[in-house]
Coordinates of C-alpha atoms and ligand atoms in Angstrom, one line a residue:
M1 CA -19.4 -16.4 -25.2
S2 CA -20.5 -19.8 -23.9
T3 CA -18.4 -23.0 -24.0
N4 CA -19.5 -26.6 -24.1
P5 CA -20.7 -27.7 -20.6
R6 CA -18.8 -31.0 -20.9
G7 CA -15.7 -28.9 -20.9
Q8 CA -14.5 -29.9 -24.3
G9 CA -13.5 -26.3 -24.9
R10 CA -15.7 -26.0 -28.0
K11 CA -18.0 -23.0 -28.4
Y12 CA -21.4 -24.0 -27.1
Y13 CA -23.1 -22.6 -30.2
S14 CA -22.1 -21.1 -33.5
L15 CA -23.9 -18.7 -35.6
S16 CA -25.0 -19.3 -39.2
Q17 CA -22.2 -18.5 -41.7
R18 CA -24.8 -16.7 -43.8
V19 CA -25.5 -14.3 -40.9
D20 CA -21.8 -13.9 -40.3
Q21 CA -21.4 -12.9 -43.9
I22 CA -23.6 -9.8 -43.7
S23 CA -22.9 -6.6 -41.8
P24 CA -25.4 -4.7 -39.6
S25 CA -27.1 -1.9 -41.6
G26 CA -24.9 1.1 -42.0
I27 CA -28.0 3.3 -41.5
R28 CA -29.1 1.8 -38.1
K29 CA -25.5 2.1 -36.8
F30 CA -25.7 5.8 -37.4
F31 CA -29.1 6.1 -35.7
D32 CA -27.9 4.6 -32.5
L33 CA -25.1 7.2 -32.4
L34 CA -27.6 10.0 -33.3
A35 CA -30.0 9.1 -30.5
S36 CA -27.3 9.9 -27.9
I37 CA -26.7 13.5 -29.2
E38 CA -29.1 16.3 -28.5
G39 CA -30.2 19.0 -31.0
V40 CA -29.4 16.9 -34.1
I41 CA -31.1 17.7 -37.4
S42 CA -31.7 14.4 -39.1
L43 CA -31.5 14.0 -42.8
G44 CA -30.9 10.4 -42.1
V45 CA -33.8 8.1 -41.8
G46 CA -35.7 7.5 -45.1
E47 CA -39.2 8.1 -43.9
P48 CA -41.8 10.7 -44.3
D49 CA -42.1 13.4 -41.6
F50 CA -45.8 13.6 -42.2
A51 CA -48.2 11.7 -40.0
T52 CA -50.4 9.1 -41.7
P53 CA -53.4 11.0 -43.1
W54 CA -56.0 11.1 -40.4
H55 CA -58.9 9.5 -42.4
I56 CA -56.6 6.5 -42.8
C57 CA -56.0 6.3 -39.0
E58 CA -59.6 6.8 -38.2
V59 CA -60.8 3.9 -40.4
A60 CA -58.1 1.7 -38.7
I61 CA -59.1 2.8 -35.2
E62 CA -62.8 2.1 -35.9
S63 CA -61.9 -1.3 -37.2
L64 CA -60.7 -2.3 -33.7
G65 CA -64.2 -1.7 -32.3
K66 CA -65.6 -3.8 -35.2
G67 CA -63.5 -6.7 -34.1
Y68 CA -60.7 -6.6 -36.7
T69 CA -58.2 -7.9 -34.2
M70 CA -57.5 -11.4 -35.5
Y71 CA -55.4 -13.1 -38.2
T72 CA -56.4 -12.5 -41.8
S73 CA -56.0 -14.9 -44.7
N74 CA -52.3 -15.7 -45.3
L75 CA -52.6 -13.9 -48.6
G76 CA -54.0 -10.8 -47.0
M77 CA -57.6 -9.6 -46.6
P78 CA -59.6 -10.3 -49.7
E79 CA -61.0 -6.7 -49.8
L80 CA -57.4 -5.4 -49.8
R81 CA -56.3 -7.7 -52.6
Q82 CA -59.4 -6.7 -54.6
E83 CA -58.7 -3.0 -54.0
L84 CA -55.1 -3.5 -55.0
S85 CA -56.0 -5.4 -58.1
R86 CA -58.3 -2.5 -59.1
Y87 CA -55.5 0.0 -58.3
L88 CA -53.0 -1.8 -60.5
K89 CA -55.5 -2.0 -63.3
A90 CA -56.5 1.7 -63.0
N91 CA -52.9 2.9 -62.7
Y92 CA -51.0 0.6 -65.0
N93 CA -53.6 -1.3 -66.9
L94 CA -52.2 -4.5 -65.5
E95 CA -54.5 -7.3 -64.5
Y96 CA -53.6 -9.3 -61.4
D97 CA -55.9 -12.0 -60.1
A98 CA -56.7 -11.0 -56.5
D99 CA -56.8 -14.6 -55.3
S100 CA -53.6 -16.0 -56.9
E101 CA -51.3 -13.2 -58.1
L102 CA -51.2 -10.8 -55.2
L103 CA -49.7 -11.3 -51.7
I104 CA -49.9 -8.8 -48.9
T105 CA -46.7 -8.7 -46.9
V106 CA -45.1 -7.0 -43.9
G107 CA -43.8 -4.1 -45.9
V108 CA -41.7 -4.4 -49.0
S109 CA -39.0 -5.6 -46.7
E110 CA -40.7 -8.9 -46.2
A111 CA -41.8 -9.1 -49.9
L112 CA -38.1 -8.8 -50.9
D113 CA -37.0 -11.5 -48.5
L114 CA -39.8 -13.8 -49.7
A115 CA -39.0 -13.2 -53.4
M116 CA -35.4 -14.1 -52.8
R117 CA -36.1 -17.2 -50.8
A118 CA -38.8 -18.3 -53.2
I119 CA -36.4 -18.3 -56.3
L120 CA -32.9 -18.9 -55.0
D121 CA -30.9 -22.1 -54.6
P122 CA -27.5 -21.9 -53.0
G123 CA -25.0 -20.3 -55.3
D124 CA -27.6 -18.7 -57.6
E125 CA -26.8 -15.1 -58.6
I126 CA -28.9 -11.9 -58.6
I127 CA -27.7 -8.9 -60.5
M128 CA -28.3 -5.5 -59.0
P129 CA -27.1 -1.9 -59.1
D130 CA -24.4 -0.5 -56.8
P131 CA -25.2 1.7 -54.8
C132 CA -28.6 0.4 -53.9
Y133 CA -31.0 0.0 -51.0
V134 CA -29.2 -1.5 -48.0
S135 CA -31.4 -4.6 -47.8
Y136 CA -30.9 -5.9 -51.3
D137 CA -27.5 -7.5 -50.9
P138 CA -28.2 -9.1 -47.4
C139 CA -31.6 -10.5 -48.6
V140 CA -29.8 -12.3 -51.4
V141 CA -27.0 -13.6 -49.1
L142 CA -29.5 -14.8 -46.4
A143 CA -31.4 -16.7 -49.1
G144 CA -28.2 -18.5 -50.1
G145 CA -27.6 -16.4 -53.2
I146 CA -24.7 -14.3 -54.5
P147 CA -25.3 -10.6 -55.2
I148 CA -23.6 -9.5 -58.4
M149 CA -23.1 -5.7 -58.4
V150 CA -23.3 -3.5 -61.4
P151 CA -21.5 -0.2 -60.7
T152 CA -23.5 2.9 -61.4
N153 CA -22.3 6.5 -61.1
E154 CA -23.2 10.1 -61.5
E155 CA -22.0 10.1 -65.2
N156 CA -24.6 7.5 -66.1
S157 CA -27.2 9.1 -63.8
F158 CA -27.0 6.2 -61.4
E159 CA -28.9 4.1 -63.9
I160 CA -28.1 0.4 -64.3
G161 CA -27.2 -0.2 -67.9
A162 CA -28.6 -3.2 -69.9
A163 CA -25.2 -3.9 -71.5
D164 CA -23.5 -3.9 -68.0
I165 CA -26.1 -6.3 -66.8
E166 CA -25.7 -8.6 -69.8
A167 CA -21.9 -8.7 -69.3
R168 CA -22.4 -10.2 -65.8
I169 CA -24.9 -12.9 -66.7
T170 CA -23.7 -16.5 -66.0
S171 CA -25.4 -19.9 -66.0
R172 CA -26.1 -19.2 -62.3
T173 CA -28.0 -15.9 -62.8
K174 CA -31.6 -16.1 -61.6
A175 CA -32.8 -12.6 -61.7
I176 CA -32.2 -8.9 -62.0
L177 CA -33.2 -6.8 -59.0
I178 CA -33.8 -3.1 -59.6
G179 CA -35.4 -0.4 -57.6
Y180 CA -36.4 2.8 -59.4
P181 CA -37.1 5.5 -58.2
A182 CA -33.9 4.7 -56.3
N183 CA -32.8 4.8 -52.8
P184 CA -30.2 6.3 -52.1
T185 CA -29.7 8.3 -55.4
G186 CA -33.2 9.5 -56.3
A187 CA -32.6 8.2 -59.9
V188 CA -35.5 7.4 -62.1
M189 CA -35.1 5.3 -65.2
S190 CA -36.9 6.1 -68.5
R191 CA -39.2 3.6 -70.1
D192 CA -36.8 3.2 -73.0
K193 CA -33.9 2.3 -70.8
L194 CA -36.0 -0.1 -68.7
A195 CA -37.1 -1.7 -72.0
E196 CA -33.5 -2.4 -72.8
I197 CA -33.2 -4.3 -69.5
A198 CA -36.4 -6.2 -70.3
K199 CA -34.9 -7.3 -73.6
V200 CA -31.8 -8.6 -71.8
A201 CA -34.0 -10.4 -69.3
Q202 CA -36.0 -12.1 -72.1
R203 CA -32.9 -13.0 -74.1
H204 CA -31.5 -14.8 -71.0
R205 CA -34.8 -16.0 -69.6
L206 CA -34.3 -14.1 -66.3
L207 CA -36.9 -12.8 -63.9
V208 CA -36.9 -9.1 -62.9
I209 CA -37.7 -8.2 -59.4
S210 CA -38.8 -4.6 -59.4
D211 CA -39.0 -2.7 -56.1
E212 CA -41.3 0.2 -56.8
I213 CA -42.0 1.4 -53.3
Y214 CA -41.3 5.0 -54.5
A215 CA -43.5 4.8 -57.6
K216 CA -45.6 7.8 -56.6
L217 CA -42.7 10.0 -55.6
V218 CA -41.5 11.3 -58.9
Y219 CA -41.0 15.0 -59.9
G220 CA -41.5 16.1 -63.5
V221 CA -40.9 12.6 -64.9
E222 CA -43.1 9.6 -65.2
H223 CA -42.6 6.4 -63.3
T224 CA -42.6 3.3 -65.5
C225 CA -43.9 0.1 -63.8
F226 CA -41.6 -2.6 -65.1
A227 CA -44.4 -5.1 -65.5
T228 CA -46.0 -2.8 -68.1
L229 CA -43.2 -3.4 -70.6
P230 CA -44.1 -5.7 -73.5
R231 CA -44.3 -9.4 -72.4
M232 CA -42.8 -8.6 -69.0
K233 CA -45.8 -9.0 -66.7
E234 CA -45.3 -12.7 -66.5
K235 CA -41.6 -12.3 -65.9
T236 CA -41.7 -9.6 -63.3
V237 CA -42.1 -9.7 -59.5
L238 CA -43.5 -6.3 -58.8
L239 CA -43.0 -5.1 -55.2
G240 CA -44.9 -2.1 -53.8
G241 CA -46.0 -0.7 -50.5
F242 CA -47.7 1.9 -48.5
S243 CA -44.8 3.2 -46.3
K244 CA -43.6 6.1 -48.4
A245 CA -46.4 7.4 -50.5
Y246 CA -49.0 7.4 -47.7
A247 CA -46.7 8.1 -44.8
M248 CA -47.4 4.6 -43.3
T249 CA -44.0 3.2 -42.4
G250 CA -45.1 2.0 -39.0
W251 CA -48.2 0.1 -40.3
R252 CA -45.9 -2.4 -42.1
I253 CA -47.9 -3.2 -45.2
G254 CA -46.4 -4.0 -48.6
Y255 CA -47.3 -6.4 -51.5
A256 CA -46.0 -8.6 -54.2
A257 CA -47.7 -8.9 -57.6
A258 CA -46.3 -11.8 -59.7
P259 CA -47.1 -14.9 -61.7
R260 CA -49.2 -17.3 -59.6
E261 CA -46.4 -19.9 -59.2
I262 CA -44.1 -17.4 -57.6
I263 CA -46.9 -16.0 -55.4
A264 CA -47.7 -19.5 -54.3
A265 CA -44.0 -20.1 -53.4
M266 CA -43.7 -16.8 -51.5
T267 CA -47.0 -17.6 -49.7
K268 CA -45.6 -20.9 -48.4
I269 CA -42.8 -19.1 -46.7
H270 CA -45.0 -16.2 -45.5
Q271 CA -47.5 -18.6 -44.0
Y272 CA -45.0 -20.4 -41.9
T273 CA -43.0 -17.3 -40.9
M274 CA -45.5 -14.4 -40.7
M275 CA -49.0 -15.9 -41.0
C276 CA -50.3 -12.6 -42.2
A277 CA -49.5 -8.9 -42.4
P278 CA -50.9 -6.8 -39.4
T279 CA -54.7 -6.7 -39.6
M280 CA -55.0 -3.1 -38.6
G281 CA -52.4 -2.1 -41.2
Q282 CA -54.3 -4.0 -43.9
V283 CA -57.5 -2.1 -43.0
A284 CA -55.6 1.2 -43.2
A285 CA -54.1 0.2 -46.6
I286 CA -57.6 -0.4 -48.0
E287 CA -58.6 3.1 -47.0
A288 CA -55.3 4.5 -48.5
L289 CA -56.1 2.8 -51.8
R290 CA -59.7 4.0 -51.8
A291 CA -59.3 7.6 -50.6
G292 CA -55.6 8.4 -50.1
E293 CA -54.7 9.8 -53.5
E294 CA -55.3 13.4 -52.6
S295 CA -53.2 13.4 -49.4
A296 CA -50.4 11.4 -51.2
A297 CA -50.4 14.0 -54.0
E298 CA -50.2 16.9 -51.5
M299 CA -47.2 15.2 -49.8
V300 CA -45.4 14.8 -53.2
K301 CA -45.9 18.5 -53.9
D302 CA -44.3 19.3 -50.6
Y303 CA -41.4 16.9 -51.2
N304 CA -40.8 18.5 -54.5
R305 CA -40.5 22.0 -52.9
R306 CA -38.0 20.6 -50.4
R307 CA -36.1 18.7 -53.1
L308 CA -35.5 21.9 -55.1
I309 CA -34.2 23.7 -52.0
M310 CA -32.1 20.9 -50.9
V311 CA -30.4 20.3 -54.2
K312 CA -29.8 24.0 -54.8
G313 CA -28.5 24.4 -51.3
L314 CA -26.0 21.5 -51.7
C315 CA -24.8 22.8 -55.0
D316 CA -24.4 26.3 -53.5
I317 CA -22.2 24.9 -50.8
G318 CA -20.1 23.3 -53.5
L319 CA -21.2 19.7 -52.9
S320 CA -22.1 18.8 -56.5
C321 CA -25.4 17.0 -56.6
F322 CA -26.9 14.8 -59.2
E323 CA -30.5 15.9 -59.7
P324 CA -32.8 13.4 -58.1
K325 CA -36.1 12.9 -60.0
G326 CA -37.7 10.6 -57.5
A327 CA -37.9 9.2 -53.9
F328 CA -36.9 11.8 -51.2
Y329 CA -33.2 11.7 -51.3
A330 CA -30.3 13.8 -52.5
F331 CA -27.0 12.1 -53.0
P332 CA -24.3 14.8 -53.1
S333 CA -20.6 14.2 -53.7
I334 CA -18.4 15.0 -50.8
K335 CA -15.2 14.3 -52.6
C336 CA -14.1 18.0 -52.3
T337 CA -13.5 17.4 -48.6
G338 CA -11.1 14.5 -49.2
M339 CA -12.9 12.6 -46.4
T340 CA -14.4 9.1 -46.8
S341 CA -18.2 9.2 -46.7
E342 CA -18.2 7.6 -43.2
E343 CA -15.7 10.1 -41.9
F344 CA -17.7 13.0 -43.4
A345 CA -21.0 11.7 -41.8
E346 CA -19.4 11.1 -38.4
R347 CA -17.7 14.4 -38.2
L348 CA -20.7 16.3 -39.5
L349 CA -22.8 14.7 -36.8
T350 CA -20.4 15.3 -33.9
E351 CA -19.2 18.8 -35.1
E352 CA -22.4 20.3 -36.5
K353 CA -25.1 17.9 -35.4
V354 CA -26.5 17.1 -38.8
A355 CA -27.1 13.4 -39.6
V356 CA -26.7 12.1 -43.1
V357 CA -26.0 8.5 -44.2
P358 CA -22.5 7.6 -45.6
G359 CA -22.8 6.5 -49.3
S360 CA -20.7 3.5 -48.5
A361 CA -23.6 2.1 -46.5
F362 CA -25.3 1.5 -49.9
G363 CA -22.3 -0.2 -51.6
E364 CA -18.8 0.3 -52.8
Y365 CA -19.8 2.8 -55.5
G366 CA -21.6 4.9 -52.9
E367 CA -18.3 5.9 -51.5
G368 CA -17.6 9.6 -52.0
Y369 CA -21.3 10.5 -51.5
V370 CA -23.7 10.9 -48.6
R371 CA -27.5 10.4 -48.6
C372 CA -29.5 13.4 -47.4
C373 CA -33.2 12.7 -46.9
Y374 CA -35.3 15.8 -47.5
A375 CA -38.5 14.4 -46.0
T376 CA -38.1 16.8 -43.2
S377 CA -39.4 20.4 -42.6
L378 CA -38.1 23.3 -44.7
A379 CA -36.9 25.1 -41.6
E380 CA -34.8 22.0 -40.7
I381 CA -33.5 21.6 -44.2
E382 CA -32.4 25.3 -44.3
E383 CA -30.7 25.0 -40.9
A384 CA -29.0 21.7 -41.9
L385 CA -27.7 23.4 -45.1
A386 CA -26.3 26.3 -43.1
R387 CA -24.5 23.9 -40.8
M388 CA -23.2 21.8 -43.7
K389 CA -21.9 25.0 -45.4
R390 CA -19.9 25.8 -42.2
F391 CA -18.5 22.3 -42.1
V392 CA -17.6 22.1 -45.8
D393 CA -16.0 25.6 -45.8
K394 CA -13.8 24.4 -43.0
Y395 CA -12.6 21.2 -44.7
R396 CA -12.8 21.9 -48.4
K397 CA -9.5 20.9 -50.1
G398 CA -8.1 23.2 -52.7
Ligands
PLP401 C1 -36.0 1.0 -51.9 C2 -36.7 0.5 -50.7 N1 -37.3 -0.7 -50.7 C3 -38.0 -1.2 -49.6 C4 -38.0 -0.5 -48.4 C5 -38.7 -1.1 -47.2 O1 -40.0 -0.5 -47.1 P1 -41.1 -1.1 -46.2 O2 -41.4 -0.1 -45.1 O3 -42.3 -1.3 -47.1 O4 -40.7 -2.4 -45.6 C6 -37.4 0.7 -48.3 C7 -37.4 1.5 -47.1 O5 -36.6 2.4 -46.9 C8 -36.7 1.3 -49.5 O6 -36.1 2.4 -49.5

């Protein structure tokens, strides 16, 4: 702590109140602890255990020799935007102009931040589900907005209800932020239920920001791209990325597809803060879009096998588990132990060396649950389940 050099006793600097308002990520805190313990099985970090498919790495490596080591256009490489435009047309029959309606970002993380900063004025409200991805609430707060949480629970399959959203709309509401398939619950919403949200959005002239980073990771159900709902393309900011489906978390590439005015506003912020997304990552993303489908589908098949084993294993232990239909997370209830989710996660880590994330890291309504990421080997999942059984048997109440 530093004081004013003129000795007036005042603190030399003060931090932004907005930053003071947010807490460090509950996930990261855990991983710092985990790094100090040996022999831990991690069901913690939400990232694929697969390496990026080699053909994608190879194209990126070759690009260095070809001189792709400089800035790209602020919007992202034209070839990538064109490829993405083709991809969105082929997969969703949506037409986005590659020069004005698409922006390549540093992961969906940056796209989320830009979207919030582009639309929010101080005091504006964004409605979102609770529990939800750890960044949603802080991104809104850092952009000067107010997150308005809609509780979701196991009984409503962790789906955000249109009526619950409508009940929270005020004159300050700017947008609805959703992310299905969901982190941390694995919930996927049906087209019909999303259409009800679309109707509420239209009735109240709200934007919908739809984080679809897990779009490809669905099991036995279909993913609905929110922008494909009737008359919603021009009212939706679609966020997508390469981290999860193509096992490319470290390449840091995501995108936003939205009406041109919104993309222009997001680009203004992006050009002054980021300049552009990493060039090598963009080259890799082009290859992923052109030739990555097969490897992505293989990984999804594998996640599905692990999902079934993880969910059955948790239920057998007696941790009741909502069946996740998407992403790569199971979200079992730990209420039978009488512990808080943070206590459960800390003790499981220190006593049995299994890392899970406390549900409370994802919001108030995540309490009573923990997030178990099954993007890890079957052998590790099975060993983690055996350790968790020992732990739960020891502490189960009643
Ligand atoms: C729901 C959700 N959105 C966005 C992100 C950020 O992804 P990216 O690596 O594209 O920044 C994550 C990462 O875990 C996520 O789970």
